[in-house]
Every structure is written in structure tokens, then in C-alpha cells.
Short mmCIF file of C-alpha atoms and ligand atoms in Angstrom, two decimals:
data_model
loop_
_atom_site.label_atom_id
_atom_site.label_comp_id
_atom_site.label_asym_id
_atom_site.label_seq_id
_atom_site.Cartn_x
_atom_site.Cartn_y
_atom_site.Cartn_z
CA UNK A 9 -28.62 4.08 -18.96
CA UNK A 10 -25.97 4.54 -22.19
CA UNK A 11 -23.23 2.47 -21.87
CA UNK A 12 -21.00 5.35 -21.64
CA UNK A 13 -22.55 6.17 -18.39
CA UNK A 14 -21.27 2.67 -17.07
CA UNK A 15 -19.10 3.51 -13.73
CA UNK A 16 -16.72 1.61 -11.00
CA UNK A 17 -16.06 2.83 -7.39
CA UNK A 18 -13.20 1.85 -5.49
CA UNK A 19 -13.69 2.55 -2.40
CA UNK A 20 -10.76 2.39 0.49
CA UNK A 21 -12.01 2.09 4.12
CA UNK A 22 -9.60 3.49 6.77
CA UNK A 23 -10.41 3.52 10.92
CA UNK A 24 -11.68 6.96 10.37
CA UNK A 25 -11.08 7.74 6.72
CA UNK A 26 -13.13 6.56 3.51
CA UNK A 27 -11.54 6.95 0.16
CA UNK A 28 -13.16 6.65 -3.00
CA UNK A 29 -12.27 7.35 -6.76
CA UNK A 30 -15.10 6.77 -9.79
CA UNK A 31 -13.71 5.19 -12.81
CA UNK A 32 -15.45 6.10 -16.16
CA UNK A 33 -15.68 2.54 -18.03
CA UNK A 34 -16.31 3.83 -21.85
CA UNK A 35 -13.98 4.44 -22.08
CA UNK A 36 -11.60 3.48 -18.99
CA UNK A 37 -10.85 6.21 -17.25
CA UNK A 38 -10.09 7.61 -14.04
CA UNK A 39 -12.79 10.35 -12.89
CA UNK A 40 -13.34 12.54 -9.59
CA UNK A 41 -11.59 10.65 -6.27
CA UNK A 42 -11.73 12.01 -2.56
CA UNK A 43 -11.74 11.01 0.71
CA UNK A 44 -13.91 11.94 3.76
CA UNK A 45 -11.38 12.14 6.84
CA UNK A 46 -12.10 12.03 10.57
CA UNK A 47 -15.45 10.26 10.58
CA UNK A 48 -17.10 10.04 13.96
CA UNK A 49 -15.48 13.19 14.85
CA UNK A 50 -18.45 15.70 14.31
CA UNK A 51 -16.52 18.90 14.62
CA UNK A 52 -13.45 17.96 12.15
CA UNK A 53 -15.26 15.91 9.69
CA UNK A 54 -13.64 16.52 6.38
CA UNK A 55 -14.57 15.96 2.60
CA UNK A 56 -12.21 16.55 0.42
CA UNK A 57 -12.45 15.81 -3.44
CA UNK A 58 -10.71 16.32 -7.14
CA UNK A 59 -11.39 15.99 -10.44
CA UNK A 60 -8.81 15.46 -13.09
CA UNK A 61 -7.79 18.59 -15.27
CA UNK A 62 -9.34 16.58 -18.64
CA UNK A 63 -12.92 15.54 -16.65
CA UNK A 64 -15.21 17.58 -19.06
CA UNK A 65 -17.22 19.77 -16.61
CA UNK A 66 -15.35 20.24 -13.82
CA UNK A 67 -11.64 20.21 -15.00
CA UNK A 68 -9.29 19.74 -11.95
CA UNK A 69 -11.70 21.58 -9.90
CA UNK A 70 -10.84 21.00 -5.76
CA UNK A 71 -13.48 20.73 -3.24
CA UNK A 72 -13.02 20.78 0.80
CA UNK A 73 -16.28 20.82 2.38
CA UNK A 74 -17.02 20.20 6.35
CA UNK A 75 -19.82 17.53 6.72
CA UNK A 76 -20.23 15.47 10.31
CA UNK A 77 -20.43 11.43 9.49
CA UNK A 78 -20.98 9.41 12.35
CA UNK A 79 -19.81 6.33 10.79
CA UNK A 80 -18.87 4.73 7.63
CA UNK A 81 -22.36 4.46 6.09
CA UNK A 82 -23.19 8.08 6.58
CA UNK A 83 -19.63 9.31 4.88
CA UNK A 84 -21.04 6.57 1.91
CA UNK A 85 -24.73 8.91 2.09
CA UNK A 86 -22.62 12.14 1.90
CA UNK A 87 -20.14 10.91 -0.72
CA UNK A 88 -23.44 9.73 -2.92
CA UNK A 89 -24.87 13.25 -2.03
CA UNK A 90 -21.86 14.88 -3.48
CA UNK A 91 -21.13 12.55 -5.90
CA UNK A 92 -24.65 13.16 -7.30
CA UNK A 93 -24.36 17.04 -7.17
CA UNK A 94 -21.12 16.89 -8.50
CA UNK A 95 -20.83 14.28 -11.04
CA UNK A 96 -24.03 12.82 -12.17
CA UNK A 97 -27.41 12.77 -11.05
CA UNK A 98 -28.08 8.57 -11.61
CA UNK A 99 -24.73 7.97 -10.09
CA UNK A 100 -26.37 5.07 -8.18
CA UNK A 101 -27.65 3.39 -11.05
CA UNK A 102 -24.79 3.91 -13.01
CA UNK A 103 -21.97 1.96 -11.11
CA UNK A 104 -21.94 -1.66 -12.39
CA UNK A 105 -19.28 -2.79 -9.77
CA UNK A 106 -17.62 -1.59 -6.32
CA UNK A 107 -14.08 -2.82 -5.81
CA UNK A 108 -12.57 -2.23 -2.33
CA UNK A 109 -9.11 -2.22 -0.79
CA UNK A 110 -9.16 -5.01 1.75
CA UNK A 111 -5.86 -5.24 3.84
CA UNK A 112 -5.80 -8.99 4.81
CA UNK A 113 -7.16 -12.29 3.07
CA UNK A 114 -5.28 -14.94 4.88
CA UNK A 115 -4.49 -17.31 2.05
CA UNK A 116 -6.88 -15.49 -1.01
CA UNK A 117 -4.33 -15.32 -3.93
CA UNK A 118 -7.23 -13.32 -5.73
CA UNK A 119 -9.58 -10.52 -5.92
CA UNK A 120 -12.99 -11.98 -4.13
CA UNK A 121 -16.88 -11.47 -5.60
CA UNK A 122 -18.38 -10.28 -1.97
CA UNK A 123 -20.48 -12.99 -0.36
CA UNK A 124 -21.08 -14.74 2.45
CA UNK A 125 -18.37 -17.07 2.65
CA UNK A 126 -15.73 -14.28 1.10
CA UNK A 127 -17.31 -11.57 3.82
CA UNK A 128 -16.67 -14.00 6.48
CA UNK A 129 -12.94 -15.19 5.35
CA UNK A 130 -12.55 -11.06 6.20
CA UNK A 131 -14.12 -11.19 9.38
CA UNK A 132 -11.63 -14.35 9.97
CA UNK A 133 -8.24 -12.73 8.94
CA UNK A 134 -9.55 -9.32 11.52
CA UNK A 135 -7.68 -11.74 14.01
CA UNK A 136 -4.36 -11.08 12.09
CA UNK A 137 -5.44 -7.88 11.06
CA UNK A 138 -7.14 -6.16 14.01
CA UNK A 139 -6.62 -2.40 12.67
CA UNK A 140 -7.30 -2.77 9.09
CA UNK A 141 -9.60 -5.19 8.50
CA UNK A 142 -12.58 -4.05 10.60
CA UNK A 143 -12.70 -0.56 8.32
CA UNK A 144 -12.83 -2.53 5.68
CA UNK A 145 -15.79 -4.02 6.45
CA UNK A 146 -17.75 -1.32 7.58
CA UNK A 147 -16.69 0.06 4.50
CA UNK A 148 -18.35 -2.82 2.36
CA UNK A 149 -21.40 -2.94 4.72
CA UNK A 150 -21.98 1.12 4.02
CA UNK A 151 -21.61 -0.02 -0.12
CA UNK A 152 -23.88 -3.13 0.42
CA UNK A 153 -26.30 -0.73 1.46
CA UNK A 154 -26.23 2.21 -1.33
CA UNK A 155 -25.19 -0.15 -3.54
CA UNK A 156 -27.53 -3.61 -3.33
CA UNK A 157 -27.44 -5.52 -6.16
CA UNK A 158 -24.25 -4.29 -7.44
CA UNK A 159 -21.53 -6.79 -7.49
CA UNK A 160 -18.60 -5.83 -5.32
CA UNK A 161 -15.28 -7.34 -4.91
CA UNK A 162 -12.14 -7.30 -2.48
CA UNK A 163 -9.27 -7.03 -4.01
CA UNK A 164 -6.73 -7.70 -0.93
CA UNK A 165 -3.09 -6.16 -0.18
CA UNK A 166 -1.78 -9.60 0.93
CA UNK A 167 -2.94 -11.49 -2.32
CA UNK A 168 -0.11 -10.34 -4.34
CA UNK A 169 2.49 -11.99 -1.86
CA UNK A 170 0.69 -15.65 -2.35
CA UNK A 171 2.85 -16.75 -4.42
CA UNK A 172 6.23 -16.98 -2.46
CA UNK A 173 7.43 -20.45 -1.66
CA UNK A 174 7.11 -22.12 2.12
CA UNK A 175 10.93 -21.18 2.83
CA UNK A 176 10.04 -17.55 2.36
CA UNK A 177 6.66 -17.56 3.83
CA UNK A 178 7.33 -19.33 7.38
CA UNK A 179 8.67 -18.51 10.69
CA UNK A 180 11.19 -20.75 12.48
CA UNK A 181 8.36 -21.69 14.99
CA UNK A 182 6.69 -24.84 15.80
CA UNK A 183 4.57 -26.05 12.54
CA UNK A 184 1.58 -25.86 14.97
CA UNK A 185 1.41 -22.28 15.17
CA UNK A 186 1.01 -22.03 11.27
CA UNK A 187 -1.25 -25.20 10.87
CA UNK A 188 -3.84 -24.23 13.65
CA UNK A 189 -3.14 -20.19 14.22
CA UNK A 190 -1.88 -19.35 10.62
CA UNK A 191 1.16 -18.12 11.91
CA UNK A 192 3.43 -17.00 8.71
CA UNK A 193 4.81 -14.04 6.64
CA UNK A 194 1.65 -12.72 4.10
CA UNK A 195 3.06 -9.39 2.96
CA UNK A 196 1.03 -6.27 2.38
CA UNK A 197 0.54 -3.46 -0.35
CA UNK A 198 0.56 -6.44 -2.48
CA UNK A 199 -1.77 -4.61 -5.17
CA UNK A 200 1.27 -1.62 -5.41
CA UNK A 201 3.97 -4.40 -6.16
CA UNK A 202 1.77 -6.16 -8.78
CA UNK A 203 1.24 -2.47 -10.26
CA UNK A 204 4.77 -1.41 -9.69
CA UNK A 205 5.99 -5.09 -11.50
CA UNK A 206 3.68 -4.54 -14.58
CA UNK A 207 4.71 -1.28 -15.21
CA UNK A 208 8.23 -1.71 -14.90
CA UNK A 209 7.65 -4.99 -17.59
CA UNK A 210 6.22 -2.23 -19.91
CA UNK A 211 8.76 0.00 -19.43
CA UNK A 212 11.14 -2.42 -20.26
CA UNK A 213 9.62 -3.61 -23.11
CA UNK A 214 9.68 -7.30 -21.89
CA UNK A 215 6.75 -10.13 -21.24
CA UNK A 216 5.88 -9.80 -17.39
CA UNK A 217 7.08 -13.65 -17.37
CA UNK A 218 10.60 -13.16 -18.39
CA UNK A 219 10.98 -9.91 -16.16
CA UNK A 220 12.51 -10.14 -12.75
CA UNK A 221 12.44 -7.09 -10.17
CA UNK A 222 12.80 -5.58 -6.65
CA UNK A 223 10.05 -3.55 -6.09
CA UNK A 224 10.85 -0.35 -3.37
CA UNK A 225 7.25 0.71 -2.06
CA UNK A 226 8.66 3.27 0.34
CA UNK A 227 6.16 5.95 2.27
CA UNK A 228 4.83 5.78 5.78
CA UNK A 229 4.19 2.51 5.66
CA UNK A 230 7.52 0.65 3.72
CA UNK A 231 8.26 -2.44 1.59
CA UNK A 232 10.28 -3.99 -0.84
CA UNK A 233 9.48 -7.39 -3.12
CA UNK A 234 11.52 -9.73 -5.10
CA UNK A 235 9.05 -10.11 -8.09
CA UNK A 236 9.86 -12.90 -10.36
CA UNK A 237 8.73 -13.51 -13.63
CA UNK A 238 5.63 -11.10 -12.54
CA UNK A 239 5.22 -13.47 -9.15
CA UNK A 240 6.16 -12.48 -6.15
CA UNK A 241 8.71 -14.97 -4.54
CA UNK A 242 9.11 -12.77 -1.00
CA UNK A 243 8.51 -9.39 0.30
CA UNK A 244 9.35 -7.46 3.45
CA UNK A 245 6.76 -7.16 5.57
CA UNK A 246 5.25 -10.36 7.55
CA UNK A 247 2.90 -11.68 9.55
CA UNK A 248 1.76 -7.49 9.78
CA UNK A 249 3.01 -4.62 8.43
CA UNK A 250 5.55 -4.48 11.41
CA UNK A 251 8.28 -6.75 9.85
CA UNK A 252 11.00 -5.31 7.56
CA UNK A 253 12.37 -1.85 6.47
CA UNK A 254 12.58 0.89 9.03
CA UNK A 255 9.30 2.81 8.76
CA UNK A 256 7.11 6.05 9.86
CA UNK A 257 6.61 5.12 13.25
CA UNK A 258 7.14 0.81 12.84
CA UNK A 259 10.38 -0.55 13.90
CA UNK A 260 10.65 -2.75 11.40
CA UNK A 261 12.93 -6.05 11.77
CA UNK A 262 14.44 -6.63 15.13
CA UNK A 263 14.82 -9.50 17.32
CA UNK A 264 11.64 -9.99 19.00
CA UNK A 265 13.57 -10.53 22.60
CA UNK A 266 13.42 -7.14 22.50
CA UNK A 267 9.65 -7.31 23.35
CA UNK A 268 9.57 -10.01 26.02
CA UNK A 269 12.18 -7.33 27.82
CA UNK A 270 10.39 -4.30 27.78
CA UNK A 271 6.78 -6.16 28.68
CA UNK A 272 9.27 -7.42 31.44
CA UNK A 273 11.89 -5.00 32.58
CA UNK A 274 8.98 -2.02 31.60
CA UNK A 275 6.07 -3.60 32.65
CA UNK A 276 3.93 -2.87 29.51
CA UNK A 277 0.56 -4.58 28.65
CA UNK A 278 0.13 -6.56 25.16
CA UNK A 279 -1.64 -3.17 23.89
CA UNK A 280 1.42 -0.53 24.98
CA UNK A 281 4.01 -2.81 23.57
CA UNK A 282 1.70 -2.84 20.05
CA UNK A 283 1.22 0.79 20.33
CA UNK A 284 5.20 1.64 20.81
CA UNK A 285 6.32 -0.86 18.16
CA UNK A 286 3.45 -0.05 15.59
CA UNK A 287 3.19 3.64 16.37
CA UNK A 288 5.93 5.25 18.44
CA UNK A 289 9.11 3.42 16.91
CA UNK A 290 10.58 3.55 13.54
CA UNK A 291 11.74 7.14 12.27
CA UNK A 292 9.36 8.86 14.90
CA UNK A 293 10.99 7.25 17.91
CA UNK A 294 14.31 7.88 16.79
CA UNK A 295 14.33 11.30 15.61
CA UNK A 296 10.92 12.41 16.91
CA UNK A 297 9.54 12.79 13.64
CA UNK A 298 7.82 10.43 11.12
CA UNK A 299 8.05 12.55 7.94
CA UNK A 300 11.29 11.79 6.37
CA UNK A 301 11.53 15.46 5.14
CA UNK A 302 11.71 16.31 8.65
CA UNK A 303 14.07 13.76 9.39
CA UNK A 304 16.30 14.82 6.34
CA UNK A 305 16.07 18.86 7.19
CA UNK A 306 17.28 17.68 11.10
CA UNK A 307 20.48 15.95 9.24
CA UNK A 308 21.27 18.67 7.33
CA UNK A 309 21.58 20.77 10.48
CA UNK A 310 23.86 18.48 12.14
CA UNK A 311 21.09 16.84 14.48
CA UNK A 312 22.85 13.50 15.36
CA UNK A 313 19.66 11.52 15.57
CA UNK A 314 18.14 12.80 12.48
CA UNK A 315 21.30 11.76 10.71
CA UNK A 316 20.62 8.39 12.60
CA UNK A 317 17.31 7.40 11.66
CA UNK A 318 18.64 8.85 7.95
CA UNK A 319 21.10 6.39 7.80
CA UNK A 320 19.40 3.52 9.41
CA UNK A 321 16.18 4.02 6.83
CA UNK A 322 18.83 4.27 3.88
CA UNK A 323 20.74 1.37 5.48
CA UNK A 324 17.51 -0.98 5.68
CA UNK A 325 16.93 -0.64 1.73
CA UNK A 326 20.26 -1.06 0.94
CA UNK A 327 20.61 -4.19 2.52
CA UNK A 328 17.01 -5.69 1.36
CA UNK A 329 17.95 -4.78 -2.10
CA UNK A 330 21.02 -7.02 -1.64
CA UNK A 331 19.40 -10.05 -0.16
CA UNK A 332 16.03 -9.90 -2.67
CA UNK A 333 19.42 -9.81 -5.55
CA UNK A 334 20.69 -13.44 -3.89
CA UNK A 335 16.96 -14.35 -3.67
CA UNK A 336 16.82 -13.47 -7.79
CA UNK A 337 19.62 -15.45 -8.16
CA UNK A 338 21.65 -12.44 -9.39
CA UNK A 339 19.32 -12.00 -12.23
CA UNK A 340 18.00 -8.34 -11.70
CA UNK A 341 16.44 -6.53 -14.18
CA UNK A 342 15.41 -3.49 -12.46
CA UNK A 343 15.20 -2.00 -9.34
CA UNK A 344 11.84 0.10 -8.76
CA UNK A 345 11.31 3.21 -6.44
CA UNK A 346 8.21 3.98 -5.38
CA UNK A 347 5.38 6.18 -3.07
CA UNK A 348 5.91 9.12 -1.11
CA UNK A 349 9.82 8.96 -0.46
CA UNK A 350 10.35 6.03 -3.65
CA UNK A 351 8.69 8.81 -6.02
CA UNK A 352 9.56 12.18 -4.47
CA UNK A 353 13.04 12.18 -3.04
CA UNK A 354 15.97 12.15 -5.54
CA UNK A 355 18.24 12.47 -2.37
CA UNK A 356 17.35 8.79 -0.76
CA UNK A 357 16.83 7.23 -3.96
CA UNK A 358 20.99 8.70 -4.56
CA UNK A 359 22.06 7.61 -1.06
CA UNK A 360 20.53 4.20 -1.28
CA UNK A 361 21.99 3.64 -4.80
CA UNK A 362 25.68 5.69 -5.19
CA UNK A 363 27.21 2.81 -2.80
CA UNK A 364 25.54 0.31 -5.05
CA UNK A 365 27.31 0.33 -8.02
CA UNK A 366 29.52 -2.87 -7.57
CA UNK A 367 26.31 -4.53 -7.70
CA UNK A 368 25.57 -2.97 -11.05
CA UNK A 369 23.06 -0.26 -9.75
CA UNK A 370 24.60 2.42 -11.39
CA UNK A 371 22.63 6.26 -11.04
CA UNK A 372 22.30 9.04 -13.66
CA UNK A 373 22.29 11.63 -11.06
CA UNK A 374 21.24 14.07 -13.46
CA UNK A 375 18.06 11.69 -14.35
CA UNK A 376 17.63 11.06 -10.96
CA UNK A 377 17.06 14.88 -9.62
CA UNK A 378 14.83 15.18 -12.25
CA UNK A 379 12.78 12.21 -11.73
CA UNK A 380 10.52 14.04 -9.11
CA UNK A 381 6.65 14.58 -8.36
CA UNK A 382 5.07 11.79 -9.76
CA UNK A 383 7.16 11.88 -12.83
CA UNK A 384 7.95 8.27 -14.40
CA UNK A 385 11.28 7.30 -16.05
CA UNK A 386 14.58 5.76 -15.82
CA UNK A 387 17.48 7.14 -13.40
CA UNK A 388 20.21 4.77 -14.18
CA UNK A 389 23.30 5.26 -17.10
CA UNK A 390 23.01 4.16 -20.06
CA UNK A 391 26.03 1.63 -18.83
CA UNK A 392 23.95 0.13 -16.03
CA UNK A 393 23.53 -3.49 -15.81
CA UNK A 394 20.42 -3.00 -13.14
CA UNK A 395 17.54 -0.64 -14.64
CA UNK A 396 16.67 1.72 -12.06
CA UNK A 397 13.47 2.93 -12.61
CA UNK A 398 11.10 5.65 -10.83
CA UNK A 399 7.25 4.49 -11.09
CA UNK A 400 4.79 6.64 -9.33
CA UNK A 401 2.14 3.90 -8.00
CA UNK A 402 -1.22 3.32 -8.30
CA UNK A 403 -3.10 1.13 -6.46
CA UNK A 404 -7.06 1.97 -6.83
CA UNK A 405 -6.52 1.88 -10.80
CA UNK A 406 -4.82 -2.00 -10.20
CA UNK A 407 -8.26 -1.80 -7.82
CA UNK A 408 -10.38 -1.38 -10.33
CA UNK A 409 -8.25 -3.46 -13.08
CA UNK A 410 -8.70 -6.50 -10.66
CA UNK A 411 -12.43 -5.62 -9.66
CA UNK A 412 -13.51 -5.57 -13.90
CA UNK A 413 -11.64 -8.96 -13.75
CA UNK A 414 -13.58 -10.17 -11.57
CA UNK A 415 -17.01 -8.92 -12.52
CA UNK A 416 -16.50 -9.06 -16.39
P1 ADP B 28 1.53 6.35 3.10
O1 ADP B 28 2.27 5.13 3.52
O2 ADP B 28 0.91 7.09 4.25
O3 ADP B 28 0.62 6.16 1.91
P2 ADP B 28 3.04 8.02 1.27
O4 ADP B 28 3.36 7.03 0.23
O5 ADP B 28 2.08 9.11 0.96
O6 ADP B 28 2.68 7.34 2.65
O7 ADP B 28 4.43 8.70 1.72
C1 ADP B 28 4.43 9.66 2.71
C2 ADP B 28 5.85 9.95 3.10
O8 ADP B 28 6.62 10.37 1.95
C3 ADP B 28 5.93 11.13 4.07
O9 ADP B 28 5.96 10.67 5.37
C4 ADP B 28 7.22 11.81 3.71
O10 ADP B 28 8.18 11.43 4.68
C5 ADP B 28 7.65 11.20 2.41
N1 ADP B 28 7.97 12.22 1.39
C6 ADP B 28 7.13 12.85 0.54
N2 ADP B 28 7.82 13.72 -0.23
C7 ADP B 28 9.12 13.61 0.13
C8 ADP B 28 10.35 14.25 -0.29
N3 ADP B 28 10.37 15.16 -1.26
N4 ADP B 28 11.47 13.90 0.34
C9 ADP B 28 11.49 12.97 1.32
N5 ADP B 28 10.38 12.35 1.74
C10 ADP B 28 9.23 12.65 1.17
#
């Protein structure tokens, strides 16, 4: 094999999605990505793929193709199929490492070489993680087996967050619960913050060390992180995704009385309490949609809960912006807007920041408007004491960053 036929996978295992994206490495650069959707369900089973408009070949070309998977390592087969009709012929003998999203790694500040011990860590944080982390390892079992030989490495969405101190990290619970059930705050889409942090350090023009930021990850799923001198000192989410900003369909912070009163006063099981909090909640159970474009069309007719769940999501930020500012000690250099809503929606980003301004957040509203579909730059004055800076993320690329670290 030439070495410029030397490739990386990142591959991203969902419940009944498997994403992928192939990474030229000579030179670096991103190649064809997909995703096969709705595996197990024979009838719907999607696979959908891209290139990018430079690939030589197949420039931006768009494929959709119906192909039944009955699990995770037949989607792998049919993505090494297509891959290999597609892309390259060897592909299999060209990638020289597989990096995979891994949701939660307990106490792992760092991407993991796959063995053993590291596979079985995984199976130990499923306990915390009961939704996420079982994809992920079908998803590394289904690359073990195209793939044997090949070093692969999990590069985890909680790592990121390892870094904040005890009085961020713990609950006000008895110590027990942490020392024997691991009980805490860990913090996900850890490897979008790190990203998110980096970038904004290079857009600044500053080292990473002597740059401190909030970092607004805001799509479906929401966070925010107060990144400090490149480390993380807290973020929003907790224990699980559920804790912090108002999301899709989470609820976000609230006191957790509120449970113990509907399992009581409603009668519902541990599952129907998890499945209203984690997937009925948040800006679907207030407005009865989970797409904030929805949400933000209902407001602009006048629907009253629409305008609601508006102002609550807006509200959220607004106030975790302010406390991760104290937590900075006042020394902000930038404020970062990211994903779906954080990269897309010039109207949030100016309702979260025009009331701002006394904290020296200070909007170009004409560089904000434009700021829009995946475009990166700076929305605030010239004047403004806080950068405010759009950043569309990028997490398999920090992926497959932290896999070559790993693997050499
Ligand atoms: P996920 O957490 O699923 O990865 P994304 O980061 O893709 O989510 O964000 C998806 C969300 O972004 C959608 O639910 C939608 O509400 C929101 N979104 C996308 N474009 C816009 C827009 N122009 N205005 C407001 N919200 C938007």
C-alpha cells in the first residue's frame, strides 16, 4: 500500500444509527462520511453518504440507498461494501486506525487504545450510561471484526470534562454514593468543547493556556462549559445528559422533588419517569415541539407556549453564561456559539446576547445575521470587551485528531 493510501475511520455508534466519516492521512483530510439509519428495521433501513466537493472522483456527489442491516455488524459489512465500490477497492487494508465516539468513560481523562481492560471500563460506565454506551460497543465489536488487527481507540464525550475540580464535579449527597456508586457530575460532548476551545484560541490568536472561554454547544442535545486555560473547570450537563440548559425533549435543571412527586402523586415506574424527563420534557413538552424552528415560528404567531419554551431556552443560556463568568473569575475572553441552533440561528444567538451587554457581551447585529450556515467568524463590535464568536463544530475531525494521538 503507498502511504498516500493510509486512511482513519471514525465511526459513531447510535441505538439504531452508525455514522462513519474516512479521513485521508497524506495528507490529512476529511473524505466521504455517512450514516446508515434505522438498523434492525428491515423495511426503512437507510444509507445515506457524501463526499466533499474537492474529493477527486466523486466531488460532492450524494448517495441514499435502501439496504436492510439487522444489526450493527451488518451496517459495518454494507458500509465496507459501499465504501469499497465507492471509494477504494483495498479500503480494508488501507485504514491504519478506527477511532470511535464513546459517550461515557467514568473517570478516562483520555482517548483509550481498545483492549480488554479499556473495553470493559465501557461495559462498566453502561451502568451510568444505559442508552449510549451499549451502541457504542456494538459499534466497536462490528469494527473489531472487519477491522482485526487494526488499532482502534475511544475517544469519550465525558473525557473533556475531567478536569473540573471536586466542588464542581460533586453532588451534595452522602460521599458514599460517589466513593462506591460513582455518583457525580461527568459532562458530555466533551470532544465539541475541546474543539470549540481550540478553535476559538486560534481565532484569537492566543496560546490555548492563556485563553479562557464559555463554550455554547446548543442543538438537541444542549451544553455550555467554562473552559479555562484550554481545561475545562465545569460544564452543564451531569451525572447524564439530563442536567442543565433546557433541551429538545430533556428538562434540564430542576429540583429533583419534582420526580419523587410524580412517581408518587402519578404513579409512574423508574422507566416512565426516565422516558418523560429524557424524552417528553424540555421544548417538546412545553410547546409540543422539539425543533426550535418550530418553537420560534409558534412565537411569532402569538402561540403563548411557544413564546414560553422560547424564553425559558433563551433564559437558561443567559443565566449559565453568567454563572460560568463568576466561575472565570470575570476573566472572559470569548463567548462561543455552537451546533444546530449555536451555528444556525442569528435570532437566539441576538436574544441571548442584546440583554447582555452590561456584562460586556456586546453584538454586531449586522455580523451576527450574517454569521449563518456553518459560516465561522466574529459577531461582536469592535468595542466589545467579551469576543463573541460563531464556530461551527466538529467533533469526528477532534475524533480522529485524538485517535492519530493515540496510535502515532
Ligand atoms: P443534535 O443534538 O441532534 O446533534 P443539532 O446540533 O443538529 O442537534 O441541532 C439540531 C437543532 O438545531 C434542531 O432541533 C433545530 O431546532 C435547531 N436548528 C437548526 N437550524 C436552526 C435555525 N435556523 N434556527 C433555529 N434552530 C435551528
Amino acid at each position: 500500500m503507498s502511504a498516500m493510501a493510509r486512511k482513519l475511520l471514525v465511526l459513531n455508534a447510535g441505538s439504531s444509527s452508525l455514522k462513519f466519516k474516512i479521513f485521508g492521512l497524506n495528507p490529512f483530510a476529511a473524505g466521504m462520511g455517512g450514516m446508515f439509519d434505522r438498523i434492525g428495521d428491515a423495511a426503512n433501513c437507510t444509507l445515506k453518504a457524501s463526499a466533499p466537493a474537492e474529493a477527486p472522483g466523486s466531488k460532492g456527489r450524494k448517495w441514499e440507498l435502501k439496504i436492510p442491516a439487522k444489526d450493527h455488524v451488518g451496517a459495518m459489512e454494507s458500509i465496507m461494501d459501499f465504501i469499497k465500490e465507492n471509494v477504494s477497492s483495498a479500503f480494508s487494508r488501507e485504514v491504519v486506525a478506527v477511532g470511535h465516539r464513546i459517550v461515557h468513560g467514568l473517570d478516562l481523562s483520555q482517548p483509550a487504545l481498545l483492549n480488554e481492560k479499556t473495553i470493559d471500563k465501557i461495559r462498566q460506565a453502561a451502568v451510568l450510561a444505559p442508552l449510549h454506551n451499549p451502541p457504542g460497543l456494538q459499534g466497536i465489536d462490528a469494527a473489531q471484526r472487519v477491522f482485526s488487527g487494526v488499532p482502534q481507540v475511544a475517544v469519550f464525550d465525558t473525557a473533556f470534562h475531567q478536569t473540573m475540580p471536586p466542588h464542581a464535579y460533586m453532588y451534595g449527597l452522602p460521599y458514599d454514593l460517589y466513593e462506591k456508586h460513582q455518583i457525580r457530575r461527568y459532562g458530555f460532548h466533551g470532544t465539541s468543547h475541546k474543539y470549540l476551545a481550540e478553535q476559538a484560541a486560534e481565532m484569537l490568536g492566543k496560546p490555548l493556556s492563556e485563553t479562557n472561554v464559555i463554550t455554547c454547544h446548543l442543538g438537541n442535545g444542549s451544553s455550555i462549559a467554562a473552559v479555562q486555560g484550554g481545561r475545562c473547570i465545569d460544564t452543564s450537563m451531569g451525572m447524564t445528559p439530563l442536567e442543565g440548559l433546557l433541551m429538545g425533549t430533556r428538562s434540564g435543571d430542576m429540583d429533583p422533588a419534582v420526580v419523587l412527586h410524580v412517581q408518587k402523586q402519578l404513579g409512574l415506574s423508574v422507566q416512565e419517569t426516565d422516558t418523560l424527563l429524557n424524552k417528553k420534557s424540555g421544548l417538546l413538552g412545553l410547546t409540543g415541539s422539539n425543533d426550535l424552528r418550530t418553537v420560534i415560528e409558534g412565537a411569532h404567531k402569538g402561540e403563548p407556549r411557544s413564546a414560553l419554551g422560547l424564553a425559558m431556552f433563551v433564559y437558561r443560556v443567559q443565566k449559565y453564561i453568567g454563572s460560568y463568568t463568576a466561575a472565570l473569575q470575570g476573566k472572559v475572553d470569548a463567548v462561543v456559539f455552537s451546533a444546530g441552533i449555536g451555528e444556525n440561528s442569528s435570532l437566539i444567538r441576538g436574544l441571548i446576547l442584546q440583554p447582555m451587554q452590561a456584562m460586556g457581551l456586546i453584538v454586531d447585529a449586522a455580523a451576527n445575521d450574517a454569521t449563518v450556515g456553518g459560516r465561522q467568524g466574529d459577531i461582536s463590535t469592535p468595542t466589545s470587551p467579551v469576543r463573541l464568536l460563531v464556530i461551527p463544530t466538529d467533533e469526528e475531525l477532534s475524533i480522529a485528531q485524538q485517535t492519530l494521538q493515540v496510535t502515532g
